[in-house]
Coordinates of C-alpha atoms in Angstrom, one line a residue:
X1022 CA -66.4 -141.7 32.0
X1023 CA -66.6 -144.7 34.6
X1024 CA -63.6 -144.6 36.9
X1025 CA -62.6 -147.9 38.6
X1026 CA -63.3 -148.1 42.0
X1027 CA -60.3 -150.3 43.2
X1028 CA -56.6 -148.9 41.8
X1029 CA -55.6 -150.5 39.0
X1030 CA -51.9 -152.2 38.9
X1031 CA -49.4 -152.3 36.4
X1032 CA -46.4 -154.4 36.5
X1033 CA -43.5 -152.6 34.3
X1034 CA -40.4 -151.2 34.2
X1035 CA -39.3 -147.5 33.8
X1036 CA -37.3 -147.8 30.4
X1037 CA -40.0 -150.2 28.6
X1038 CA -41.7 -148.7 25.5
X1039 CA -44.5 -150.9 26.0
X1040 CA -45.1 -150.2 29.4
X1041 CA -44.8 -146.1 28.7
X1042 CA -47.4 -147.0 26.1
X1043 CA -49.6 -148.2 29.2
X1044 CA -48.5 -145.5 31.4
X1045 CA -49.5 -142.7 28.9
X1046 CA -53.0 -143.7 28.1
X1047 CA -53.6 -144.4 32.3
X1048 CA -52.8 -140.6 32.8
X1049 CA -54.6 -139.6 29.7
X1050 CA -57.8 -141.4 30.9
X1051 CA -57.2 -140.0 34.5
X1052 CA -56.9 -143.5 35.9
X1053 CA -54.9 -143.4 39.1
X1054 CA -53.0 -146.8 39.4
X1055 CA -50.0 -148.4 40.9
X1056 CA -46.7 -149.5 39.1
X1057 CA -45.5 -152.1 40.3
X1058 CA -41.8 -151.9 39.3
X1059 CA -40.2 -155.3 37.9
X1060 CA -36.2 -155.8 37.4
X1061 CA -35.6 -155.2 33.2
X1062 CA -33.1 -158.2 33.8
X1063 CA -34.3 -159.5 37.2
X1064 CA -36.8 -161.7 38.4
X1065 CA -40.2 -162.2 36.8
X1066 CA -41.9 -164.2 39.0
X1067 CA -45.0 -162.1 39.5
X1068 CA -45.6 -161.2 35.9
X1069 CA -45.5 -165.4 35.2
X1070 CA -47.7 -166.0 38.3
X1071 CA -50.5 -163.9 37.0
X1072 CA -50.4 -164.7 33.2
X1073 CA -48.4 -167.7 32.4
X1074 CA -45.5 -165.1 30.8
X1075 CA -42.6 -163.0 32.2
X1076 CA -43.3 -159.8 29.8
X1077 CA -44.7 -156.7 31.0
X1078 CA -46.6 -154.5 31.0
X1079 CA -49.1 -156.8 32.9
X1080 CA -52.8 -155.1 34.2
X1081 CA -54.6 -156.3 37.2
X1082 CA -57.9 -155.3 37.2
X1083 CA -59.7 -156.3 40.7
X1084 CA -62.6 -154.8 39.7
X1085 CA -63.4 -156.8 37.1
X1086 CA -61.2 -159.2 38.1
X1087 CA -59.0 -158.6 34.6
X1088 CA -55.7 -159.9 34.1
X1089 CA -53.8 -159.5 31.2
X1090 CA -50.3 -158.3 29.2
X1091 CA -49.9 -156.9 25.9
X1092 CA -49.8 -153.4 25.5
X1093 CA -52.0 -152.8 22.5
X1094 CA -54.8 -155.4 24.1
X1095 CA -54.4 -153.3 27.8
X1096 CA -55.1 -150.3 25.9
X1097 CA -58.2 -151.4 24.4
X1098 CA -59.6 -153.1 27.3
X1099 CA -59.1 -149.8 28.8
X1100 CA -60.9 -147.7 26.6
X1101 CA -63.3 -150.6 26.2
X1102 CA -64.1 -150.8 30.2
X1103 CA -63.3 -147.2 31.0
X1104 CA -63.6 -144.6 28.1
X1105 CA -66.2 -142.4 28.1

């Protein structure tokens, strides 16, 4: 398995199902990354600056310079760009 070289970053929240979805299959791959906690009901100004949208999760990718939200579509672009 190829591990990034840079540290991944997710923008999320604790309590979001999506973003637990991310989460879960990060630490199942042994990808070490950073959350990057956004407010449930606060601003979203990040998340719209880097993909036109206030939902999270939202994955930054600098070493492949990858940005991009959905859960489902993270998830496969992770065991796409990362699985073994």
């Amino acid at each position: 398995m190829s591990k990034p070289e840079e540290l991944l970053e997710v923008y999320q929240f604790e309590q979001c199902p999506y973003c637990s979805k991310v989460r879960k299959k990060l630490t199942e791959m042994q990808i070490d990354f950073i959350a990057r906690q956004v407010e449930p009901n606060g601003d979203r100004a990040k998340p719209e600056e880097l993909t036109g949208e206030t939902q999270v999760p939202v994955l930054v990718d600098n070493n492949t310079d990858t940005v991009m939200n959905e859960s489902d579509d993270i998830i496969e672009y992770l065991e796409e760009t990362y699985g073994e």
